[in-house]
mmCIF file of C-alpha atoms in Angstrom:
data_model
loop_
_atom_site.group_PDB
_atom_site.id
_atom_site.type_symbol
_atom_site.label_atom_id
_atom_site.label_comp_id
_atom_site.label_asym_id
_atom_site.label_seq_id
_atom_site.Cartn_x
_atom_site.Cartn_y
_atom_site.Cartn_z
ATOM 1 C CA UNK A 10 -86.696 -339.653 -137.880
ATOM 2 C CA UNK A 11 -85.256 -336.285 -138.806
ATOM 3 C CA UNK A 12 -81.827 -335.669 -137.248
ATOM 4 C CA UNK A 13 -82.017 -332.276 -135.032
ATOM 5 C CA UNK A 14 -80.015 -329.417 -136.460
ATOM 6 C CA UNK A 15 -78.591 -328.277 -133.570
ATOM 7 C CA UNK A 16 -76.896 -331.492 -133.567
ATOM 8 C CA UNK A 17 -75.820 -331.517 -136.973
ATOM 9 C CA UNK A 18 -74.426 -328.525 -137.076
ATOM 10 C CA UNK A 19 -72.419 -329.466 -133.922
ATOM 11 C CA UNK A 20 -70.947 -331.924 -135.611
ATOM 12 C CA UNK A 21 -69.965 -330.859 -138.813
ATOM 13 C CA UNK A 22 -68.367 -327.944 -137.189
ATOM 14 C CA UNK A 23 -66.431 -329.314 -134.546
ATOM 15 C CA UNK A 24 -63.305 -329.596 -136.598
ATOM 16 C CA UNK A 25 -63.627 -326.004 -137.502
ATOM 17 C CA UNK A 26 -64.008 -325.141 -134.064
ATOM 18 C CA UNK A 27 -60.916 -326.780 -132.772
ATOM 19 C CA UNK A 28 -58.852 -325.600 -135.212
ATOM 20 C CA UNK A 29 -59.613 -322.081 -134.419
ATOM 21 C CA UNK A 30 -58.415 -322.585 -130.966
ATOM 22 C CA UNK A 31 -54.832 -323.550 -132.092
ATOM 23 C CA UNK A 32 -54.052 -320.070 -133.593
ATOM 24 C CA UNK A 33 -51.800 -317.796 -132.628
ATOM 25 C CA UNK A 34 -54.688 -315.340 -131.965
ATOM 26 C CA UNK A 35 -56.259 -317.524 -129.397
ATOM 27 C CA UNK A 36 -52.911 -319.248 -128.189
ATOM 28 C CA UNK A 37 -51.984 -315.806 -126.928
ATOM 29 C CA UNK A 38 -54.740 -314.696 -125.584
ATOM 30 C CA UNK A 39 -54.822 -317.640 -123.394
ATOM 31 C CA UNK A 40 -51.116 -316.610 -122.596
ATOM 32 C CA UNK A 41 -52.603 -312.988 -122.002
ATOM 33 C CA UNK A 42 -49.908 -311.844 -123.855
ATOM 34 C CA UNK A 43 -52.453 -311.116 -126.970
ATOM 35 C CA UNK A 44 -51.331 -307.211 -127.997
ATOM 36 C CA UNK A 45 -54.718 -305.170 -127.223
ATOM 37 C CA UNK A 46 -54.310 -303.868 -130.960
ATOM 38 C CA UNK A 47 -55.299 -307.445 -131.767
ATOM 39 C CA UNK A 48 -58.412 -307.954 -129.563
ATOM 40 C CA UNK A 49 -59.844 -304.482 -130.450
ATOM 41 C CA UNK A 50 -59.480 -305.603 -134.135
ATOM 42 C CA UNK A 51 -61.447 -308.807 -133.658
ATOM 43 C CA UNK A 52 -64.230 -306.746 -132.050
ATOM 44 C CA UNK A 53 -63.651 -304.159 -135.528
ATOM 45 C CA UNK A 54 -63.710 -307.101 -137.510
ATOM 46 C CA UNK A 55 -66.725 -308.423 -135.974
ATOM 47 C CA UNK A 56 -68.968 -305.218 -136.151
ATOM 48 C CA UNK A 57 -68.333 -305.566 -140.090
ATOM 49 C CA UNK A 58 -69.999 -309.348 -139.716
ATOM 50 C CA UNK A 59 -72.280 -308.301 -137.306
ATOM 51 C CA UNK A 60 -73.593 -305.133 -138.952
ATOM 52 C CA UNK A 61 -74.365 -306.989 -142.373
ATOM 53 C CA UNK A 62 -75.615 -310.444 -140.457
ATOM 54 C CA UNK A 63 -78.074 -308.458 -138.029
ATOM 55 C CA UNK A 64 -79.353 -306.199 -140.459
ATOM 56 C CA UNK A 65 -80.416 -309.035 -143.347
ATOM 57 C CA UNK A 66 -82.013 -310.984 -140.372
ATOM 58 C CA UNK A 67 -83.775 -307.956 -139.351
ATOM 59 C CA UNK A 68 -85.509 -307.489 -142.847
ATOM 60 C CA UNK A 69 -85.442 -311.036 -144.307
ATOM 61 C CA UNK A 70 -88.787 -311.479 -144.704
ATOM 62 C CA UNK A 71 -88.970 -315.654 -144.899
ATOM 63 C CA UNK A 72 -91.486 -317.178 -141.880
ATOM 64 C CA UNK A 73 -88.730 -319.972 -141.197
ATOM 65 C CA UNK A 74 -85.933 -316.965 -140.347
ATOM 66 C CA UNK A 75 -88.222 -314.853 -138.457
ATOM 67 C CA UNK A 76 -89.668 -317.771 -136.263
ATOM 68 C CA UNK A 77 -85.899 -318.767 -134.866
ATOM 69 C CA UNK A 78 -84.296 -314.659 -135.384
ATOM 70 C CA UNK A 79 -85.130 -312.909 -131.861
ATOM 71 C CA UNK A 80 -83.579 -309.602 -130.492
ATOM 72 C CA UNK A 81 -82.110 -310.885 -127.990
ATOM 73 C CA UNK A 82 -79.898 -312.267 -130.402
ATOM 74 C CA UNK A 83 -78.330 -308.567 -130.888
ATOM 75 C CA UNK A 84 -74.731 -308.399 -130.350
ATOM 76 C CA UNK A 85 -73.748 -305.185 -132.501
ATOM 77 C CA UNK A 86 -74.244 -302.318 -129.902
ATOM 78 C CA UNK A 87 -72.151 -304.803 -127.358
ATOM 79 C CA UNK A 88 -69.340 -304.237 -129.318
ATOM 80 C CA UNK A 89 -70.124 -300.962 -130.966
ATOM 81 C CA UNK A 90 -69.960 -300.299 -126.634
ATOM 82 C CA UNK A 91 -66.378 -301.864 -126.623
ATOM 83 C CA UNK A 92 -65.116 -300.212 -129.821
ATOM 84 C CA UNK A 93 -65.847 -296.634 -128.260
ATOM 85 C CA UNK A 94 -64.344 -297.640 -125.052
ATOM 86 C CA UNK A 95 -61.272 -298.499 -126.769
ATOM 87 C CA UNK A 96 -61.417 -295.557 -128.959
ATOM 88 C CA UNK A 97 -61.723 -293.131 -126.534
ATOM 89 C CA UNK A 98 -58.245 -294.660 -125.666
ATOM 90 C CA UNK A 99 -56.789 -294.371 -128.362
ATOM 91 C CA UNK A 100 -56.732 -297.710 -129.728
ATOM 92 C CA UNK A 101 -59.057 -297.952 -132.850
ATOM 93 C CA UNK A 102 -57.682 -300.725 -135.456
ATOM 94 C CA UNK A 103 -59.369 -300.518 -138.808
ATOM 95 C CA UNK A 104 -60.754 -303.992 -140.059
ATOM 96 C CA UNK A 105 -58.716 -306.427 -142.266
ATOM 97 C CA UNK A 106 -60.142 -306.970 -145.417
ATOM 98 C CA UNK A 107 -61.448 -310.888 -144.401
ATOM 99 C CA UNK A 108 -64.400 -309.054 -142.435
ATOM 100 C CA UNK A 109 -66.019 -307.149 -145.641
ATOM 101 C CA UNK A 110 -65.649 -310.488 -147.547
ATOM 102 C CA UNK A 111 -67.534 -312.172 -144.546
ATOM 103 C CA UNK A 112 -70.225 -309.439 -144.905
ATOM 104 C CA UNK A 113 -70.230 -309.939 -148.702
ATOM 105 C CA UNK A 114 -70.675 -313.497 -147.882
ATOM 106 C CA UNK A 115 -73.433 -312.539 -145.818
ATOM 107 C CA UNK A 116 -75.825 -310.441 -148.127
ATOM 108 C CA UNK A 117 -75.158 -312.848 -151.121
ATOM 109 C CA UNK A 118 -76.450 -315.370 -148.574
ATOM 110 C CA UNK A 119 -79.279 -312.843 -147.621
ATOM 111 C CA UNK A 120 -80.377 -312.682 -151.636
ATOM 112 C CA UNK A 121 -80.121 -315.846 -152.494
ATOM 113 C CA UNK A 122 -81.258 -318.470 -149.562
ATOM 114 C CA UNK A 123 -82.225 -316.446 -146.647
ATOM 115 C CA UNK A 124 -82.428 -319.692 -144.167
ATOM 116 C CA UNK A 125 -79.333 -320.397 -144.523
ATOM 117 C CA UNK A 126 -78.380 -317.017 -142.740
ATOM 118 C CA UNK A 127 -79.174 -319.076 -139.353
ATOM 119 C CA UNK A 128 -76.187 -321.399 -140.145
ATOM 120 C CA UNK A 129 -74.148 -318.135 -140.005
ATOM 121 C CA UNK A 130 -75.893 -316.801 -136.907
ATOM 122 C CA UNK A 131 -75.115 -320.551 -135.117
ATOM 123 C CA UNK A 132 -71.331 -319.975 -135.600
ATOM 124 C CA UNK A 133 -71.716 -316.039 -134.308
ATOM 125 C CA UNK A 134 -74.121 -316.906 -131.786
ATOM 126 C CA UNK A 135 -72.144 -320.153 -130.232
ATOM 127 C CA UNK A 136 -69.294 -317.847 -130.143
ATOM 128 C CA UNK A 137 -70.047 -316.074 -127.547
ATOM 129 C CA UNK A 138 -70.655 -319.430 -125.178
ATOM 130 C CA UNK A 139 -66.289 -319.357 -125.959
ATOM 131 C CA UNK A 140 -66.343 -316.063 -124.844
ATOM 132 C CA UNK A 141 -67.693 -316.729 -121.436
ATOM 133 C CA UNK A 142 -64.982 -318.726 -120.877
ATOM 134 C CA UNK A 143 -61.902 -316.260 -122.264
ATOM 135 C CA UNK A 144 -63.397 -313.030 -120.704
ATOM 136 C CA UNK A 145 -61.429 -313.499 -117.450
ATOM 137 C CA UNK A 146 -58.767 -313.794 -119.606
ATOM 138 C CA UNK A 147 -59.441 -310.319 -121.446
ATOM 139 C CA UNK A 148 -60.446 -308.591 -117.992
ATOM 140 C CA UNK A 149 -56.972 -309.224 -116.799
ATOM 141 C CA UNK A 150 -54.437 -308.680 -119.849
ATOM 142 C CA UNK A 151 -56.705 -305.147 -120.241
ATOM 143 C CA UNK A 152 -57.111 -304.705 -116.584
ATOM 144 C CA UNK A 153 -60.734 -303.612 -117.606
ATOM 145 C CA UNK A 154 -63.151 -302.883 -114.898
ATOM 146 C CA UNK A 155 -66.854 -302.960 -114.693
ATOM 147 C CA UNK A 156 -67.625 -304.753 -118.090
ATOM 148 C CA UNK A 157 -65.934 -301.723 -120.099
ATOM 149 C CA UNK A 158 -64.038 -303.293 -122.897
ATOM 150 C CA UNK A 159 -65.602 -306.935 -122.651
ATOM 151 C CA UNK A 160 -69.290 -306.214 -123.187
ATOM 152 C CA UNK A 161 -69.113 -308.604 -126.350
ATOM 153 C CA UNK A 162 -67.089 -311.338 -124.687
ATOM 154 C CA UNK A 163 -69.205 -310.992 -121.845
ATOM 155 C CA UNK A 164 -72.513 -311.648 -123.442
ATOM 156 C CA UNK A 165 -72.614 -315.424 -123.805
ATOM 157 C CA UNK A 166 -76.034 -316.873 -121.977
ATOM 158 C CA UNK A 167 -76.548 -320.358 -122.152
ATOM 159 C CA UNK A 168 -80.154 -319.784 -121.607
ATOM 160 C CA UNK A 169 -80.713 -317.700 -124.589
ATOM 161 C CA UNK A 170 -78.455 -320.429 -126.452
ATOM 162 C CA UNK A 171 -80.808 -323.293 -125.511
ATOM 163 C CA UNK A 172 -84.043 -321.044 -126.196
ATOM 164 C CA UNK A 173 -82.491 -320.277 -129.664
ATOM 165 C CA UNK A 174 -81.489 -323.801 -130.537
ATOM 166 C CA UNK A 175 -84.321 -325.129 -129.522
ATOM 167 C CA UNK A 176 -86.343 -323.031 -132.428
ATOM 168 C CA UNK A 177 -83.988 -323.552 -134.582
ATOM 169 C CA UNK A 178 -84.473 -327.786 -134.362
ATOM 170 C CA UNK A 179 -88.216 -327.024 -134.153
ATOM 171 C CA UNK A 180 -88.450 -324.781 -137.482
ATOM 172 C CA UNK A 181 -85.678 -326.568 -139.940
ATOM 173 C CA UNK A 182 -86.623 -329.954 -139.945
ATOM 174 C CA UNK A 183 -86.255 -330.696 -143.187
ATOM 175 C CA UNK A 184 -83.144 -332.454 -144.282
ATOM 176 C CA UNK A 185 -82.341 -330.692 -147.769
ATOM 177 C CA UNK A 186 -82.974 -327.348 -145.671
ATOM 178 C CA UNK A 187 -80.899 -328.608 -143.361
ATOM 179 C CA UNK A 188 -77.905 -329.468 -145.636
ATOM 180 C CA UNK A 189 -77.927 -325.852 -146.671
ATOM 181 C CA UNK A 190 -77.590 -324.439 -143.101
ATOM 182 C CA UNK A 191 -75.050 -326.750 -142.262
ATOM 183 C CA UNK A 192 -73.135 -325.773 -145.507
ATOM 184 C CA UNK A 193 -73.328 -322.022 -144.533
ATOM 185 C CA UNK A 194 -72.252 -322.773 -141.169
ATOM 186 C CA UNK A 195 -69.140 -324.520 -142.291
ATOM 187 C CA UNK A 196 -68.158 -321.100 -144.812
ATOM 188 C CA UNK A 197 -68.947 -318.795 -141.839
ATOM 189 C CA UNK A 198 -66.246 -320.970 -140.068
ATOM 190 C CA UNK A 199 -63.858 -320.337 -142.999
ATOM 191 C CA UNK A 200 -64.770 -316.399 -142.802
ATOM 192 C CA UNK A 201 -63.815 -316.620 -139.040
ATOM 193 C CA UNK A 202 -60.813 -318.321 -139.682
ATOM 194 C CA UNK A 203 -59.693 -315.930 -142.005
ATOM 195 C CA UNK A 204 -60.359 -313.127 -139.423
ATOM 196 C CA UNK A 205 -58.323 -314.908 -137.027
ATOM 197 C CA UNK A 206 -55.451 -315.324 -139.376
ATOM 198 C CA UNK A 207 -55.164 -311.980 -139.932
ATOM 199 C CA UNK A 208 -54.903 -311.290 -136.446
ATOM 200 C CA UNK A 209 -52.477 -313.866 -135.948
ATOM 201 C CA UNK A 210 -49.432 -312.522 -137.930
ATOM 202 C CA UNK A 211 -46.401 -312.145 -135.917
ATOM 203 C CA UNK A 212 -47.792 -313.928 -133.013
ATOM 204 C CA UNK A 213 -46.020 -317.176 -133.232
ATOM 205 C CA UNK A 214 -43.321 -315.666 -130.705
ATOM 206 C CA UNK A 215 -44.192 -314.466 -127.265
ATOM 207 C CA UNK A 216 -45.541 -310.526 -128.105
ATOM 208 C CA UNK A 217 -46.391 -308.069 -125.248
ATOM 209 C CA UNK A 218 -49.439 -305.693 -124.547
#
């Protein structure tokens, strides 16, 4: 019997996963000493990924992507919503240069194997089930009010997570397909990591807001 993907992916990642929660990036936010600078260029960094990941899924054209690819899946206006908010602030960080390479990443993906442009939306996607849990966290280091600022980190649904696992096991049952999506997964992890080191300079000492 044909191991699920959902649970493969899982797996592989979970390494990846815990490692990212060890960096100074998410150490301080935890701390809620995080510098805003650095949150707003996570969300800057992530409408780069976003942008290119959302847009190749929207026109990829392959029956396996478009059977699991939904729009409730959309996250860029979210943060496109937080980035103004922040703008309009004054605070508007421009993008390190790990993002563009993560959007590269994603069209050569895009050209060459479209399916495996799910692995990359199962690392974006499960993100924002983390995000649930660290909005609190955001709401009070920002003291933001009424969702402005934390649209993004707000959006996590577990329901829409299940709904869009769910097709994903039912669609990409095959375990060479499989192996690809896994693989992509585990490079989408390496993007984020990247993004996350940037943003982590200078933070291995106590920093302010």
């Amino acid at each position: 019997m044909t191991d699920r993907l959902s649970g493969r992916l899982r797996n592989s990642t979970r390494a990846r996963h815990q490692a990212l929660e060890t960096t100074g990036f998410a150490t301080a936010m935890l701390a809620g000493t995080l510098p805003l600078d650095r949150y707003v260029g996570q969300l800057a960094a992530y409408r780069v990924v976003l942008e290119a990941l959302e847009d190749e899924l929207t026109r990829v054209t392959c029956p396996s992507v478009a059977s699991v690819w939904s729009p409730d899946l959309v996250k860029l206006p979210l943060v496109e919503l937080d980035l103004l908010h922040f703008a309009n602030r004054g605070t508007a960080p421009e993008p390190g240069p790990a993002a563009a390479e993560f959007a590269q990443e994603i069209h050569r993906t895009a050209a060459t194997e479209p399916r495996e442009l799910l692995g990359i939306l199962y690392v974006l996607e499960g993100s924002t089930l983390g995000a649930m849990f660290l909005c609190r966290y955001v709401t009070e280091a920002y003291r933001l009010t009424d969702g402005n600022g934390a649209a993004y980190y707000g959006s996590g649904d577990r329901t829409r997570w299940a709904a869009f696992t769910e097709r994903l096991d039912r669609t990409l049952g095959e375990p060479a397909v499989q192996e690809r999506v896994v693989a992509a997964a585990e490079r989408a992890y390496r993007h984020v990591a990247l993004i996350s080191g940037e943003l982590s300079v200078g933070l291995d000492s106590p920093a302010t807001v």
